[in-house]
Coordinates of C-alpha atoms in Angstrom, one line a residue:
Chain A
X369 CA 6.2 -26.4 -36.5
X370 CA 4.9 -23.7 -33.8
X371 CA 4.0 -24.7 -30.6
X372 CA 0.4 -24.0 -29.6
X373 CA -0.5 -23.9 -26.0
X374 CA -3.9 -25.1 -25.3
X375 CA -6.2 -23.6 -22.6
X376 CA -7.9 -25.9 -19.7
X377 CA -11.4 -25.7 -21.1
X378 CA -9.8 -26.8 -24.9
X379 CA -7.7 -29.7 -23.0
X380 CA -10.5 -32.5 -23.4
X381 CA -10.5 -31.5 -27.1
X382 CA -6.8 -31.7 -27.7
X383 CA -6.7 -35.7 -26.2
X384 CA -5.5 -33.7 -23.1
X385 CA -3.0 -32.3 -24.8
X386 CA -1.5 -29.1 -23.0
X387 CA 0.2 -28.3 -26.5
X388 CA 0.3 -28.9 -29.1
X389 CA 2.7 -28.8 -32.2
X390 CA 1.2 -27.3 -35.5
X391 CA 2.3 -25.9 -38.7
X392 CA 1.9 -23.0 -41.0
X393 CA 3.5 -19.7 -41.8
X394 CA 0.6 -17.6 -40.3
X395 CA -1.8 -17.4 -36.9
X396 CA -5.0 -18.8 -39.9
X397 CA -2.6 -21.3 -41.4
X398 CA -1.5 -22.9 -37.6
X399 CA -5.1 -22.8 -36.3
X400 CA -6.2 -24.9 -39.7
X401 CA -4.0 -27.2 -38.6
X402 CA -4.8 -27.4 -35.7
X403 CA -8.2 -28.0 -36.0
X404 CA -7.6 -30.6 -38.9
X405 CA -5.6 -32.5 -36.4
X406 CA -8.4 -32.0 -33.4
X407 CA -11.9 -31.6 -34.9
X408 CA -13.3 -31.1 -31.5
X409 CA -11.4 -27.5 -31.0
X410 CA -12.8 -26.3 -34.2
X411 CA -16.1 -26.8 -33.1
X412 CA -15.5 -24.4 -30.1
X413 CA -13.2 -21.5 -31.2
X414 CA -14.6 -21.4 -35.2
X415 CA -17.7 -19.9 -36.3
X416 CA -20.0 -21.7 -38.9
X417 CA -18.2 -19.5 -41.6
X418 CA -14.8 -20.6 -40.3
X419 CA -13.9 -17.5 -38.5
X420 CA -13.1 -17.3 -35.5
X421 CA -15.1 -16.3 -32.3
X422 CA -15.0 -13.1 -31.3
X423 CA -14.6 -14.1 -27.4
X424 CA -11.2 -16.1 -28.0
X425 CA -8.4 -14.5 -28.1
X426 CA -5.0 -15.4 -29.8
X427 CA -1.5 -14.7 -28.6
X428 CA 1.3 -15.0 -30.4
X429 CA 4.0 -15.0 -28.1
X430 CA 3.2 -12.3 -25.8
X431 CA 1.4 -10.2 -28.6
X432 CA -2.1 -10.2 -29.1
X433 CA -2.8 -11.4 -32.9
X434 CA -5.6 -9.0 -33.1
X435 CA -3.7 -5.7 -32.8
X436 CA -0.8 -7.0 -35.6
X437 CA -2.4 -8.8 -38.8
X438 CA -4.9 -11.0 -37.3
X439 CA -5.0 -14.6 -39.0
X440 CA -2.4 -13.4 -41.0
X441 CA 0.0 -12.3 -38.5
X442 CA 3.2 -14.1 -39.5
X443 CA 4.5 -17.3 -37.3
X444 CA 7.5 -19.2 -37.2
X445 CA 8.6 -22.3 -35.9
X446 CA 10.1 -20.6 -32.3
X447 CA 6.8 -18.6 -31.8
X448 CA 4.2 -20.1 -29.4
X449 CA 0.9 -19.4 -30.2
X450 CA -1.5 -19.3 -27.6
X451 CA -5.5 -19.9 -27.4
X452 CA -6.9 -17.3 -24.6
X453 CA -10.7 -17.8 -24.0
X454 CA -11.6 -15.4 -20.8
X455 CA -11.8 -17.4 -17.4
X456 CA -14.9 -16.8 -15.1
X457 CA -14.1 -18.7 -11.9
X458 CA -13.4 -17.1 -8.4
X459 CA -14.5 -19.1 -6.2
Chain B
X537 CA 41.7 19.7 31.0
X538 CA 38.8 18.2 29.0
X539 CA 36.3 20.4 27.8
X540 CA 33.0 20.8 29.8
X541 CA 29.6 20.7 27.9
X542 CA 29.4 24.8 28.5
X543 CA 32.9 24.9 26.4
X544 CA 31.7 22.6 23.7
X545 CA 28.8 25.0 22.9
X546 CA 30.7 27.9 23.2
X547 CA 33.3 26.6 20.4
X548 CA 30.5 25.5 18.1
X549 CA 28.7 29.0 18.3
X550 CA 31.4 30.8 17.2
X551 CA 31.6 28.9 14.0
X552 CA 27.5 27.9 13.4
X553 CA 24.7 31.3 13.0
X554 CA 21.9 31.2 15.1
X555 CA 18.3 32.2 12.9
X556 CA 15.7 33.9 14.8
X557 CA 12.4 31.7 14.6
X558 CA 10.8 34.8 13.1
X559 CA 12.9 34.9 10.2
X560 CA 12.5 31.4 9.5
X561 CA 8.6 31.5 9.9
X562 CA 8.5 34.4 7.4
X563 CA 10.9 32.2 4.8
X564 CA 8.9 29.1 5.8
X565 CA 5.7 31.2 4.9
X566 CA 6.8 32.3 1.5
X567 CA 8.4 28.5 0.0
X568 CA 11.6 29.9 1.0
X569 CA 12.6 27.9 3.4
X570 CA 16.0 26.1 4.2
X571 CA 16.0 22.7 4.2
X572 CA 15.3 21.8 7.8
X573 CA 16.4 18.8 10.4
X574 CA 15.1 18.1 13.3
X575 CA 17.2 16.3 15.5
X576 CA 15.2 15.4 18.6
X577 CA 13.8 12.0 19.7
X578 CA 10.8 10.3 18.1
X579 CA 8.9 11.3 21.0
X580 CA 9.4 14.6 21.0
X581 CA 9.3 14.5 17.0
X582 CA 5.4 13.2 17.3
X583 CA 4.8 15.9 19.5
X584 CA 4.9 18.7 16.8
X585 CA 7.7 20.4 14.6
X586 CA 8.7 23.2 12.5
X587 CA 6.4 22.5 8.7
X588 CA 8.4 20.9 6.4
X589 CA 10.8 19.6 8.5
X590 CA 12.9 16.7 8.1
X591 CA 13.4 14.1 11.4
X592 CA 16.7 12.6 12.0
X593 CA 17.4 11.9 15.4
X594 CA 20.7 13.5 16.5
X595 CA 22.4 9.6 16.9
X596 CA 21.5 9.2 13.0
X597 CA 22.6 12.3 12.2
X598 CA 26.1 11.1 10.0
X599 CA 24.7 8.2 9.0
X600 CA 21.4 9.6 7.1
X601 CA 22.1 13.3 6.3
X602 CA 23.5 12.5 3.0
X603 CA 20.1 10.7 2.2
X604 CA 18.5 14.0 2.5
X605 CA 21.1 16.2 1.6
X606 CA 23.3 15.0 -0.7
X607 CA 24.3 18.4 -1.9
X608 CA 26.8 20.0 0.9
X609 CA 26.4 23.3 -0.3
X610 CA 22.4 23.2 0.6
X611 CA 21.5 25.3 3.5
X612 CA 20.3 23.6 6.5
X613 CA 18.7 25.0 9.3
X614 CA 19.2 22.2 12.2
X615 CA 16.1 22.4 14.8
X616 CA 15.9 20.4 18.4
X617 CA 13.8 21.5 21.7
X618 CA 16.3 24.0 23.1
X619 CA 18.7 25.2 20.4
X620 CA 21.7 22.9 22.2
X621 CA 21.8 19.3 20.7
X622 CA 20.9 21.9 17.1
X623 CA 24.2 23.3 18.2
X624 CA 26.2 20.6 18.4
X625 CA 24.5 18.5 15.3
X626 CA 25.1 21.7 13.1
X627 CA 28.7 21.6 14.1
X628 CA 28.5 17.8 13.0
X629 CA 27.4 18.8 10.1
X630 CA 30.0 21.4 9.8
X631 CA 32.9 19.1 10.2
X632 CA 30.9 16.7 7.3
X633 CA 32.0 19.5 4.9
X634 CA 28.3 21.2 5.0
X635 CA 29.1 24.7 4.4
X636 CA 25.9 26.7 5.1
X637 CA 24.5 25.3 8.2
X638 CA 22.7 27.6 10.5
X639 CA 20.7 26.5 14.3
X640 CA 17.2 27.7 15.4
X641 CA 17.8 30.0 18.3
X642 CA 15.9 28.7 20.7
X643 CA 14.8 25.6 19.2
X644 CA 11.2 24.5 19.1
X645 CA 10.6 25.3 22.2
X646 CA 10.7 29.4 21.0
X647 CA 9.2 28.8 18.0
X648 CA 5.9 27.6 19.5
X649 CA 6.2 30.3 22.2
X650 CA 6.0 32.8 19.7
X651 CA 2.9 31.1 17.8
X652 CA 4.5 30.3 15.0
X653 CA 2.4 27.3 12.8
X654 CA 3.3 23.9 13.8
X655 CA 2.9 20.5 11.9
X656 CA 1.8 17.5 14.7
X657 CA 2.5 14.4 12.6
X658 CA -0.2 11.5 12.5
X659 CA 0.8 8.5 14.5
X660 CA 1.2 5.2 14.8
X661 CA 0.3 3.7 18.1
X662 CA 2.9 1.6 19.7
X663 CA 0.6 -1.3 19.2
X664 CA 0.4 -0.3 15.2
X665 CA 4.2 0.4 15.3
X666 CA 4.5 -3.3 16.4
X667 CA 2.1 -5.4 14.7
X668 CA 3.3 -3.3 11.5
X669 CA 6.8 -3.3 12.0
X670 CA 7.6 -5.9 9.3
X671 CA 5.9 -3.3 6.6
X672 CA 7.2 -0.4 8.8
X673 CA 11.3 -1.3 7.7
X674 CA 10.4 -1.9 3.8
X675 CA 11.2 2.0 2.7
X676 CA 8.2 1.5 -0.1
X677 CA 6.0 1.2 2.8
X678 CA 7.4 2.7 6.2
X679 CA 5.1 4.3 8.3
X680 CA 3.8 6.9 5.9
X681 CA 2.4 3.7 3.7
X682 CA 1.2 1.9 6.9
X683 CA -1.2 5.0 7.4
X684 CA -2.2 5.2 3.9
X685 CA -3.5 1.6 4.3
X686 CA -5.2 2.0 7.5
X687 CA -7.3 4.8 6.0
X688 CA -7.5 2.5 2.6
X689 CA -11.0 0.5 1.7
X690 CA -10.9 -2.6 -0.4
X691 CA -14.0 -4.1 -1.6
X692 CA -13.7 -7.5 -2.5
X693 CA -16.5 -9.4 -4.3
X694 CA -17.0 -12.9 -3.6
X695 CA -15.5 -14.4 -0.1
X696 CA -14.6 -17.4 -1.7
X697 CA -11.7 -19.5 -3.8
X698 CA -10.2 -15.7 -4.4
X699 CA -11.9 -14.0 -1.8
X700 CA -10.9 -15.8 1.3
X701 CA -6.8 -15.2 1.5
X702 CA -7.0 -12.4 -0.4
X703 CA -9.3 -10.6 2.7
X704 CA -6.9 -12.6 5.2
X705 CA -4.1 -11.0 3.7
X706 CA -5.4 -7.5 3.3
X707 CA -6.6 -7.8 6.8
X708 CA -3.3 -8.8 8.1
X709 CA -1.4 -5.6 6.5
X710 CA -4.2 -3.8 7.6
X711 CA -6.4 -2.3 5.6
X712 CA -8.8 -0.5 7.3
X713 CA -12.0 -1.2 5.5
X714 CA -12.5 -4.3 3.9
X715 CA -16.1 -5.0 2.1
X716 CA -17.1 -8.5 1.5
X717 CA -20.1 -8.9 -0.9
X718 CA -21.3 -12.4 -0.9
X719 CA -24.9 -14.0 -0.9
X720 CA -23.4 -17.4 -0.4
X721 CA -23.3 -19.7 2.7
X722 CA -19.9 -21.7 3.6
X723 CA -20.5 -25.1 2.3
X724 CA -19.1 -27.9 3.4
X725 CA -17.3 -28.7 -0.1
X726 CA -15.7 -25.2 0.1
X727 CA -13.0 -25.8 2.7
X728 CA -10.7 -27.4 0.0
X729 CA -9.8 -23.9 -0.5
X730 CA -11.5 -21.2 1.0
X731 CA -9.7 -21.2 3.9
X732 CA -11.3 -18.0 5.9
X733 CA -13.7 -20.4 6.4
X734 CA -14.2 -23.3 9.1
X735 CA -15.7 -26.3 9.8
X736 CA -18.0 -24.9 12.3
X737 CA -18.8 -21.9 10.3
X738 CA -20.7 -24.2 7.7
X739 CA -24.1 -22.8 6.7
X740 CA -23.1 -19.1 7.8
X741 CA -23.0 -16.5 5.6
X742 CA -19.5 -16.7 4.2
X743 CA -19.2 -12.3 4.3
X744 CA -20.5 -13.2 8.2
X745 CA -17.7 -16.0 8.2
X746 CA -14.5 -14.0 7.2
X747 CA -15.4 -11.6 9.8
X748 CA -15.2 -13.6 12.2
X749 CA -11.6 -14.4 11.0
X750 CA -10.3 -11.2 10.4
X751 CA -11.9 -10.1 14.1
X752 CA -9.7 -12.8 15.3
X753 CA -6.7 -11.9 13.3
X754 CA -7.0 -7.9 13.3
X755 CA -9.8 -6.6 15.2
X756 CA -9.1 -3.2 13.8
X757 CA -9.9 -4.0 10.9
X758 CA -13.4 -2.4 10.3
X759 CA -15.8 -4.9 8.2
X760 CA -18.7 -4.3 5.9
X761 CA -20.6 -7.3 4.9
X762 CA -22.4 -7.0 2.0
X763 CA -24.7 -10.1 1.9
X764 CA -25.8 -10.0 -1.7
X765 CA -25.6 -10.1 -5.2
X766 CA -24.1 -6.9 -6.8
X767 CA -26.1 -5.9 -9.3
X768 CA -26.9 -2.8 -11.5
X769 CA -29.0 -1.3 -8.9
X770 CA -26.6 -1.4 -6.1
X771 CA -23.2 -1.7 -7.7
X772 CA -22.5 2.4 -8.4
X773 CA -23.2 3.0 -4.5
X774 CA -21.2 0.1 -3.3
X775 CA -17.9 0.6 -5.5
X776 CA -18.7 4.4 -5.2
X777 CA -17.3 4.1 -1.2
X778 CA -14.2 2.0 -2.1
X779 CA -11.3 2.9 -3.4
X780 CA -10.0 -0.4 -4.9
X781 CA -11.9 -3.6 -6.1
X782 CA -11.4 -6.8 -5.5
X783 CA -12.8 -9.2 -8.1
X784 CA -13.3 -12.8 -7.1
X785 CA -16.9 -13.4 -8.9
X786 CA -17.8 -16.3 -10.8
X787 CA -19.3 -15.7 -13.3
X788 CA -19.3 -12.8 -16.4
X789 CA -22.1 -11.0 -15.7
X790 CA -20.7 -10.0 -12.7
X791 CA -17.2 -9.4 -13.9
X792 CA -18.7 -7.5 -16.9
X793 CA -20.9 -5.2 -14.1
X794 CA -17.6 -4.7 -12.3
X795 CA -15.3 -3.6 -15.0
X796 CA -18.0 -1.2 -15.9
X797 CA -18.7 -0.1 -13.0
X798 CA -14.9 0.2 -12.1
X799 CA -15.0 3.0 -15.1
X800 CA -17.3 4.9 -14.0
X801 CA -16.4 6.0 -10.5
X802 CA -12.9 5.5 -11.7
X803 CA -12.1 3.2 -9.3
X804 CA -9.2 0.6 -10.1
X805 CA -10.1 -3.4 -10.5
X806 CA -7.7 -6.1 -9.7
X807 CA -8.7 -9.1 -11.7
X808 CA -8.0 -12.5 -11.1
X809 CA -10.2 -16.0 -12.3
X810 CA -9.5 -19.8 -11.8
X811 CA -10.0 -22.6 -13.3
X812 CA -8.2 -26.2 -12.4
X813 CA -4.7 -25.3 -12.3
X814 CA -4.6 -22.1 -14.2
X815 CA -5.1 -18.5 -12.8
X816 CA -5.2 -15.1 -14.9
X817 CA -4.8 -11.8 -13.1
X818 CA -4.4 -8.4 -14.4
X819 CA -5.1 -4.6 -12.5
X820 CA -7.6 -2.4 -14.8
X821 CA -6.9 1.6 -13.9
X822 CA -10.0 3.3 -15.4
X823 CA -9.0 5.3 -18.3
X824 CA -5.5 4.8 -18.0
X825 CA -4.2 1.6 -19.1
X826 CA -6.7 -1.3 -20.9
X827 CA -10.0 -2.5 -19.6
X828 CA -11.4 -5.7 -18.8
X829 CA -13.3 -5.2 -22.2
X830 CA -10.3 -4.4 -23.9
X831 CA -9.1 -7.6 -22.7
X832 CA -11.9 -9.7 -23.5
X833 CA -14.8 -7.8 -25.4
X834 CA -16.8 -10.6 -25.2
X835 CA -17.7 -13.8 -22.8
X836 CA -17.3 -17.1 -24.3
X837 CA -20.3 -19.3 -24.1
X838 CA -21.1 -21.5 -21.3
X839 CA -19.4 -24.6 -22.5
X840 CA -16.3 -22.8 -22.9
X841 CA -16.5 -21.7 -19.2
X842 CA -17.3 -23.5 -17.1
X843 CA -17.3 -22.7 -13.2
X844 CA -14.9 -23.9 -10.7
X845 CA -18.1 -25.7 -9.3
X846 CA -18.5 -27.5 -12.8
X847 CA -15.1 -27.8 -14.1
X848 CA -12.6 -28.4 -10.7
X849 CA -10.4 -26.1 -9.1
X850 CA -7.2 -26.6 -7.1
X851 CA -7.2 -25.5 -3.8
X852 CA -4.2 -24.1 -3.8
X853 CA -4.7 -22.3 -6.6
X854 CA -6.9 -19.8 -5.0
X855 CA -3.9 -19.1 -2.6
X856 CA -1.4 -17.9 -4.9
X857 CA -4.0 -16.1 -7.0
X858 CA -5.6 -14.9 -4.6
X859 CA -2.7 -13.2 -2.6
X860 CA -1.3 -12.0 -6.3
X861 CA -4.4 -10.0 -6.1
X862 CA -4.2 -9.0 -2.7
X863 CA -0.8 -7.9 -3.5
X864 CA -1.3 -5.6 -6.5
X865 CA -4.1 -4.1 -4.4
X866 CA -1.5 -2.9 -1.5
X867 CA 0.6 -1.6 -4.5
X868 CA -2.6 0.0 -5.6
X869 CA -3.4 1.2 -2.6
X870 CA 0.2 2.7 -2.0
X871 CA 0.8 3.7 -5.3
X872 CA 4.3 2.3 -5.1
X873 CA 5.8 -0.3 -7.8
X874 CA 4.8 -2.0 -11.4
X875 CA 1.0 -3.3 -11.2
X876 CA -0.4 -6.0 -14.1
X877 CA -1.8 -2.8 -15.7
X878 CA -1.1 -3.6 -18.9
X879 CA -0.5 -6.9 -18.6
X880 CA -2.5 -10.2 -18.2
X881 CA -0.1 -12.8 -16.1
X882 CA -1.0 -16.6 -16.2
X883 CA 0.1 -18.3 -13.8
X884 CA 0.0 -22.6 -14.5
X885 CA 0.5 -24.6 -11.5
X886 CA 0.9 -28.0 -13.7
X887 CA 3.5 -26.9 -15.5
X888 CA 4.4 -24.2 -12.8
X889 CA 5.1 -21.4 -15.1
X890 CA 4.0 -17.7 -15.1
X891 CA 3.2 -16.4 -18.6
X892 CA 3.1 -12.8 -19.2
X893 CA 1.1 -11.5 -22.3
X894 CA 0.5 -7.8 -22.8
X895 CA -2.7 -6.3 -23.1
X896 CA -3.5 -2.8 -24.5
X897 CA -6.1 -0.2 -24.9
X898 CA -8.4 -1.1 -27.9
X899 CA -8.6 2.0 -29.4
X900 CA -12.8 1.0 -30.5
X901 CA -13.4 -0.5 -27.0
X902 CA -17.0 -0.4 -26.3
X903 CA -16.2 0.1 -22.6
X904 CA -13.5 2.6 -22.9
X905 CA -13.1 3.9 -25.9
X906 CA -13.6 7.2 -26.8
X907 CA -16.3 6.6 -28.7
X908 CA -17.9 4.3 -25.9
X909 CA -21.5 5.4 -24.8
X910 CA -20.8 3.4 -21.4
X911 CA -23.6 2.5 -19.0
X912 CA -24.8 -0.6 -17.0
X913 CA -26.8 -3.1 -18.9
X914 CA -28.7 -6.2 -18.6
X915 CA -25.6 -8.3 -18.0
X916 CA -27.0 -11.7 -17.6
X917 CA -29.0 -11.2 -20.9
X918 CA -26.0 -9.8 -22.4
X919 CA -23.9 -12.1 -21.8
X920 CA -26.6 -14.9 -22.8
X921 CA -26.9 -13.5 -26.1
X922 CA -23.4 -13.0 -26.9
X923 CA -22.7 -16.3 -25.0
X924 CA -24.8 -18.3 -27.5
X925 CA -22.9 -18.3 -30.7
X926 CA -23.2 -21.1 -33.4
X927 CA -20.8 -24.0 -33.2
X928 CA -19.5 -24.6 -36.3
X929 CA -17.7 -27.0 -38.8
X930 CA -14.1 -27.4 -38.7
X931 CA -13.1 -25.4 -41.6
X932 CA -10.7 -22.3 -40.6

């Protein structure tokens, strides 16, 4: 199981959750899981093809998914992934 | 019998050359120079010198030469007003195992006789020296850096959560410009956290506001308030006469206008946003290190973000991101240390951690890229039409 740590804006869909622990061997497989386990996160971060949104951002550990193998990027249970959807707030 | 002054310089000129100044003007002239001391008081110091010159004062002499010169076979051509405390520091030197240490004949006091170039250095005042001293002893800052901020500008957008200690804090170390751009009047529900602000300032304009504050703090400080939205029209002129930005918006348009905008007069962005008990903050240098776009190419719908006036925001919060922004802007400013170029740092007060994630240069980035065909856009429609993707089933 990877540990997935959920943004403030995803919180509400995660039961409040701050992480979360979810498994599979790659960034797709864990973020299947994770959105079997809390429907309400798929709804935000997944298109209606099942991709996901351009505007969030995956980390996986301190790498961004996007510049290794994407969804396939491989995970294991010690890696954290992480769910980075940009912040506007300032003030 | 102890020997008098007189015998003490006669002993150290038989064993230390004197230089003409001519000679060492003509050496000085071609970037032939020896490495030259000057061992007179501050106050004489920062009344001119020989170009070039190094200033220890002759009671630092031992303690700081090897600083300077750490090879003892350097030449070193010691300077003072008259050519007599030269003398004697040479023959310091001497004893130190220096080998090739030569005086000015003369001193400075022949050299400016014979109209030879002299450097005055730019001063502190003693009311500077003072009020900066704390910055003044950190040797990444001294008085060289203390300058280089009082001729800095910082313009800082949004005088509010991020805003407010980040201007109180770039006031304080004194920068000497500060630019706040804000439309906004202090409310009465901002004082949670935007403490530049005051009870009796409520209604004011808050750019109006944190001048009053920073008057009060550092009246040197010179103030530009911007009361309005930056926007396409103005941005390029406004940003154009700063040479760091501040970003406190909130909300993506601006950000978006910034980081573009930050690209193309090449002037560097220091990034921070909020949001309950979470912070990001990063420092975008234009063309060299990632862009905001190459961070995040695209704003997540509304639902996905909201504001702090929507969603919550610790007070606090705003502090310590605030001040991590008004921090990387001194070391941008100074160009001294290891900015967030490069790297996004979240900082979560619940769990009071600091995450570190790196963030590179997207090779296809539609800012930056080489293949970018960058210029300012509608950025509220923009980020309204990218902002209103489908929300889909659950399937992954």
């Amino acid at each position: 199981m990877s540990t997935v740590k959920i943004p403030p804006v995803l919180r509400q869909a995660a039961g409040g959750e701050r992480t979360v622990e979810a498994k599979g061997a790659n960034v797709g497989e864990v973020l299947t899981a994770l959105c079997e386990a809390h429907p309400a996160i798929g709804k935000q971060i997944l298109t209606s093809d099942g991709e996901l949104h351009k505007f969030v951002n995956v980390y996986v550990n301190d790498e961004d998914a996007r510049l290794m193998q994407w969804t396939d990027t491989p995970v294991g249970d010690d890696d954290t992934l992480l769910i980075l959807p940009a912040m506007a707030g300032g003030q | 019998m102890s020997p008098s002054y007189q015998d003490l310089i006669a002993a150290a000129r038989e064993v230390i050359p004197e230089v003409e100044p001519a000679d060492v003007a003509s050496r000085v002239a071609s970037g032939d120079g020896p490495l030259i001391i000057d061992v007179r008081e501050t106050a004489e110091w920062d009344q001119g010198h020989l170009p070039g010159a190094v200033h220890i004062p002759r009671g630092f002499l031992e303690s700081r030469i090897g600083g300077t010169a750490p090879d003892s076979d350097q030449e070193i051509l010691v300077s003072c007003a008259s050519g007599q405390r030269s003398l004697l520091s040479a023959q310091t030197l001497h004893h130190m195992g220096f080998t090739n240490v030569t005086n000015l004949a003369g001193g400075f006091a022949r050299w400016k006789q014979n109209n030879h170039p002299v450097e005055v250095p730019r001063i502190l005042s003693a009311a500077q020296r003072s009020r900066y001293s704390r910055h003044i002893l950190i040797p990444e800052v001294g008085e060289e850096g203390q300058m280089k901020l009082l001729d800095s500008k910082a313009l800082l957008i949004g005088a509010g959560g991020l805003g407010s200690p980040a201007a109180y804090y770039l006031a304080a170390a004194g920068i000497g410009t500060i630019g706040l751009v804000d439309d906004d009047e202090v409310d009465e529900s901002n004082l949670q956290r935007q403490i530049i602000h005051t009870t009796d300032r409520v209604g004011m304009n808050k750019g109006e506001s944190a001048k009053q504050a920073i008057a009060a703090l550092n009246p040197e400080v010179q103030v530009n308030v911007h009361p309005f939205r930056v926007n396409r029209d103005n941005v390029l002129d406004l940003v154009s006469q700063y040479d760091v930005i501040v970003d406190g918006a909130d909300n993506f348009p601006t950000r978006y206008l910034l980081a573009d905008a930050s690209l193309m007069t090449k002037t560097p962005l220091v990034h921070a946003s909020i949001l309950r008990f979470e912070g990001h903050a990063s420092v975008f240098n234009p063309y060299d290190g990632p862009c905001y776009r190459c961070l995040f190419p695209e704003p997540p719908p509304p639902d996905l973000a909201p504001s702090c006036g929507e969603a919550g925001v610790l007070g606090v919060l705003c502090g310590v991101m605030g001040n991590i922004q008004a921090t990387e802007a001194i070391k941008v400013l100074l160009g001294i240390g290891d900015t967030l170029s490069g790297r996004l740092l979240i900082y979560d007060a619940l769990g009071m951690t600091f995450t570190e994630l790196k963030v590179r240069r997207d090779p296809d980035c539609p800012s930056c890229g080489p293949n970018a065909d960058l210029q300012l856009r509608d950025y509220e429609a923009w980020c309204a039409g990218v902002g209103s993707h489908d929300h889909a089933g659950v399937s992954a």
